[in-house]
Amino acid sequence: MNFANLFRIALKALSNNKFRGFLTMLGIIIGVGSVITMLAIGQGSKKSIQAEISEMGSNMIMVSPGAERRGGVRMSRDDVQTLKVKDFEDIRDNCKYVTLASPTVNASGQAVYGANNTPTSVYGVTQDYLDIRGYKVKDGDVFSDQDIHTSAKVCVVGQTVVDVLFPNGEEPVGKVIRFGSIPFRIVGVLESKGTNTMGQDQDDLMFVPYTTVMKRIQAVTYLQGITCSAISEEYTDQAIEEIGEILRENHKLKEGAEDDFNIRSQQELSSMMTSTSDMMSTLLAAVAAISLIVGGIGIMNIMYVSVTERTKEIGLRMSIGAKGRDILSQFLIEATLLSVAGGVIGVILGIVAAYVVKVLLSYPISISTGSIILSFVVCTVIGIFFGWYPARKASNLDPIEALRYE
Amino acid sequence: MDKEVIKLEDIKRDFKVGSEVVHALRGVSFSIMEGEFVTIMGSSGSGKSTLLNTLGCLDTPTSGEYYLDGVAVRTMNKDQRATLRNRKIGFVFQNYNLLAKTTAIENVELPLLYNPKYSKKERYDMSVEALKAVGLGDRLEHKSNQMSGGQMQRVAIARALVNNPAVILADEATGNLDTRTSFEVLVLFQKLHSEGRTIIFVTHNPEIAMYSTRTITLKDGRVISDEYNGKVLDAAEALAALPVEKE
Ligand SMILES: Nc1ncnc2c1ncn2[C@@H]1O[C@H](COP(=O)(O)OP(=O)(O)OP(=O)(O)O)[C@@H](O)[C@H]1O
Ligand SMILES: [Mg+2]
């Protein structure tokens, strides 16, 4: 008996019981549908986080002062004064694997222009920082090395700040605004970056030379952090090692002494942020997998009923020449058809549901071909696995007994 | 017509029921030539169905040899016997055993589906041929539940014919039919016989034996008589002589 004939017989048998077939498939439909939707949502949010991060620069490395914080002992970062300007300069000048480096010293306060004012943050940095974080200057220019050298009172402002301080569309470049009591001349305006995944407004800030913040605003001699960029993503580990060596030497740390600084790469941050969405995906997928198994048991159950109901038919088929394996294949194909058809409907419904989520809740979604292929493979396996025992039972029937069955 | 289609040598079939052994067949031997129309008679429990199952390769004897068309059946395995049934045997059952919700042509086609030799076209043509032979050429697409008992039995006979078997086996093929329809089916069997087919017909009804060429009678699992029928009655005449039923 060839496969096409068996297939036709199985199809015919299923079409004799359409509604029951549909009910049987329901478990699989719901299972596959939810797997597809859940994965689409999980993958979507993960992808958008990753996109955001890589936009920030995937080879970014952040150095912060103080030992790695563990357990409950949490020191305020501002109290730790281990990072100095020399550390930054050494990293910038001596690290082979680091292309860009900028110190960071931040302050928050009120920016004022005329009658308008807004709370905002000032980032004391070098020009490199804008490149590392992917900020571009829309109007005007970044401050110069000379400005850094002289701790000039110049700033590059983000769009949010511009919108508040210059509501009437005046040209901001060249204007002098105040931050606290210090006047800053605006030399450039940033291109808008919008909000990031965590909902932070990335345009609500001002960049000024780090020397200006250190001397004129904070009056400190230490840095809050150093932000660097490795020459490429593959070399982040080497870059981290190099930075560590320089800092340990600068800080005169003895062999075995704990670091008084902390280096983290963007990749770590990225995996930290995606791990939650990964965990959610896994959890949801597990729930969906359980419903698939329940669906499989439904198929098994209905196949058992079907074999009992059709005992006479099986007897007849055997009497006219069906071999045990013909009967086995027929019922296996039936079970597999049920589960794969359920899978197809489930995939379609899952995709539709994912789009509904996207449109109604404006969630980022991403449907991977992988998850669709996986669904089909799983459905086929479920069909064969749960169809096996009933089909086995059918093929082992004695033809005479089966024919006599009422 | 002297080819031996069936040859039984001392066939015994025992069934174990609990601790007891039931001897359904206690040594049956006979031969059937090609083109014979044999009825097997006997009281209930005499072993007729057991014998027919053996002849149809559905059951294996406990001992004895059975040759079908020259092939020894006893030593065959399940799959080989299935193939043998598919190629050499046509079954007709008392309760027709048609598939539900299935058209006449699909029912008839069934044995051919299990023979990879036939193409779709061949299957269709052969099935139409068989249905025409039983007078149902105009009922190809009728489903089994849209037909009368006599028509269903004729579909079943067409299904038994379609693979051009060496022997057609019928167990109480008229048992569920009224007198008139029984005769119609008998006419059909006589027609098939006249075309040279070998038919073995199990029945309770001694009247039917008069329309066959040979009668084997069983009792307690033994052959107690085996007679050729000198004067075979014509079923068509008998049918014509039946009083016409009132409308
Ligand atoms: N599967 C079986 N298991 C046990 N005993 C069986 C089995 N099949 C048949 N028998 C016994 O074998 C004997 C012959 O049975 P068989 O069915 O051949 O009779 P039969 O002549 O066809 O009867 P009927 O005319 O009522 O159909 C009976 O005594 C029956 O009980
Ligand atoms: Mg019987």
Coordinates of N, CA, C and O and ligand atoms in Angstrom, one line a residue, chain A residues 400-401 404, chain B residues 13 15-17 22-25 42-51 171-172 202 204 218, ligand 1:
Chain A
I400 N -10.7 -11.8 12.6 CA -11.9 -12.6 12.8 C -12.7 -11.9 13.9 O -13.9 -11.6 13.8
E401 N -12.0 -11.7 15.1 CA -12.6 -11.0 16.2 C -13.1 -9.7 15.8 O -14.3 -9.3 16.2
R404 N -16.3 -9.7 13.9 CA -17.4 -10.2 14.7 C -17.9 -9.1 15.6 O -19.0 -9.1 16.2
Chain B
R13 N -8.9 -27.7 13.8 CA -8.8 -26.4 14.5 C -9.3 -26.5 15.9 O -10.5 -26.9 16.1
F15 N -9.9 -24.7 19.6 CA -9.9 -23.4 20.4 C -9.8 -23.8 21.9 O -10.5 -24.7 22.4
K16 N -9.0 -23.0 22.6 CA -8.9 -23.2 24.0 C -9.8 -22.2 24.6 O -9.7 -21.0 24.5
V17 N -10.8 -22.7 25.4 CA -11.7 -21.8 26.1 C -11.5 -22.1 27.6 O -12.0 -23.2 28.1
V22 N -12.1 -26.7 22.6 CA -13.2 -26.9 21.7 C -12.6 -27.4 20.4 O -11.8 -26.7 19.8
H23 N -13.1 -28.5 19.9 CA -12.6 -29.0 18.6 C -13.6 -28.5 17.5 O -14.6 -29.2 17.3
A24 N -13.3 -27.4 16.9 CA -14.2 -26.8 15.9 C -14.1 -27.6 14.6 O -15.1 -27.8 14.0
L25 N -12.9 -28.0 14.2 CA -12.7 -28.9 13.1 C -11.9 -30.1 13.5 O -10.9 -29.9 14.1
G42 N -24.7 -27.3 7.4 CA -24.5 -27.9 8.7 C -25.2 -27.1 9.8 O -25.5 -25.9 9.6
S43 N -25.4 -27.8 10.9 CA -26.2 -27.1 12.0 C -25.3 -26.1 12.6 O -24.1 -26.0 12.4
S44 N -25.9 -25.3 13.5 CA -25.2 -24.2 14.2 C -24.1 -24.8 15.1 O -24.3 -25.8 15.8
G45 N -22.9 -24.3 15.0 CA -21.8 -24.8 15.8 C -21.1 -26.0 15.2 O -20.2 -26.6 15.8
S46 N -21.4 -26.3 13.9 CA -20.8 -27.5 13.3 C -19.4 -27.1 12.7 O -18.7 -28.0 12.3
G47 N -19.1 -25.8 12.7 CA -17.7 -25.5 12.3 C -17.6 -24.8 10.9 O -16.6 -24.7 10.3
K48 N -18.8 -24.4 10.4 CA -18.8 -23.8 9.0 C -18.0 -22.6 8.9 O -17.2 -22.4 8.0
S49 N -18.3 -21.6 9.9 CA -17.5 -20.4 9.8 C -16.1 -20.6 10.0 O -15.2 -19.9 9.4
T50 N -15.7 -21.5 11.0 CA -14.3 -21.8 11.2 C -13.6 -22.3 9.9 O -12.5 -21.9 9.6
L51 N -14.4 -23.2 9.2 CA -13.8 -23.7 8.0 C -13.6 -22.6 7.0 O -12.6 -22.5 6.3
D171 N -20.3 -16.1 3.6 CA -20.8 -16.7 4.8 C -22.2 -16.1 5.1 O -22.4 -15.0 5.4
E172 N -23.2 -17.0 4.8 CA -24.6 -16.6 5.0 C -24.9 -15.3 4.3 O -25.6 -14.4 4.8
V202 N -21.5 -20.6 2.4 CA -22.0 -21.2 3.6 C -23.4 -20.8 3.9 O -23.8 -19.6 3.8
H204 N -27.4 -22.0 6.1 CA -28.2 -22.9 6.9 C -29.3 -23.5 6.0 O -30.0 -24.5 6.4
L218 N -21.3 -30.5 7.1 CA -20.5 -30.6 8.3 C -21.3 -31.0 9.5 O -22.5 -30.6 9.6
Ligands
LIG1 N1 -12.8 -17.9 18.6 C1 -13.4 -19.0 19.1 N2 -13.0 -19.3 20.4 C2 -13.6 -20.4 20.9 N3 -14.4 -21.2 20.3 C3 -14.8 -20.9 19.1 C4 -14.3 -19.8 18.4 N4 -14.8 -19.7 17.2 C5 -15.6 -20.8 17.1 N5 -15.6 -21.5 18.2 C6 -16.4 -22.7 18.5 O1 -16.2 -23.6 17.4 C7 -17.4 -24.2 17.0 C8 -17.7 -24.0 15.6 O2 -18.1 -22.6 15.4 P1 -18.5 -22.0 14.0 O3 -18.6 -20.5 14.2 O4 -17.5 -22.4 13.0 O5 -19.9 -22.6 13.8 P2 -20.9 -22.4 12.6 O6 -21.1 -23.7 12.0 O7 -20.4 -21.3 11.8 O8 -22.2 -22.0 13.4 P3 -23.4 -20.9 12.9 O9 -24.1 -21.7 11.9 O10 -24.1 -20.7 14.1 O11 -22.7 -19.7 12.4 C9 -18.4 -23.7 18.0 O12 -18.6 -24.7 19.0 C10 -17.8 -22.5 18.5 O13 -18.2 -22.3 19.9

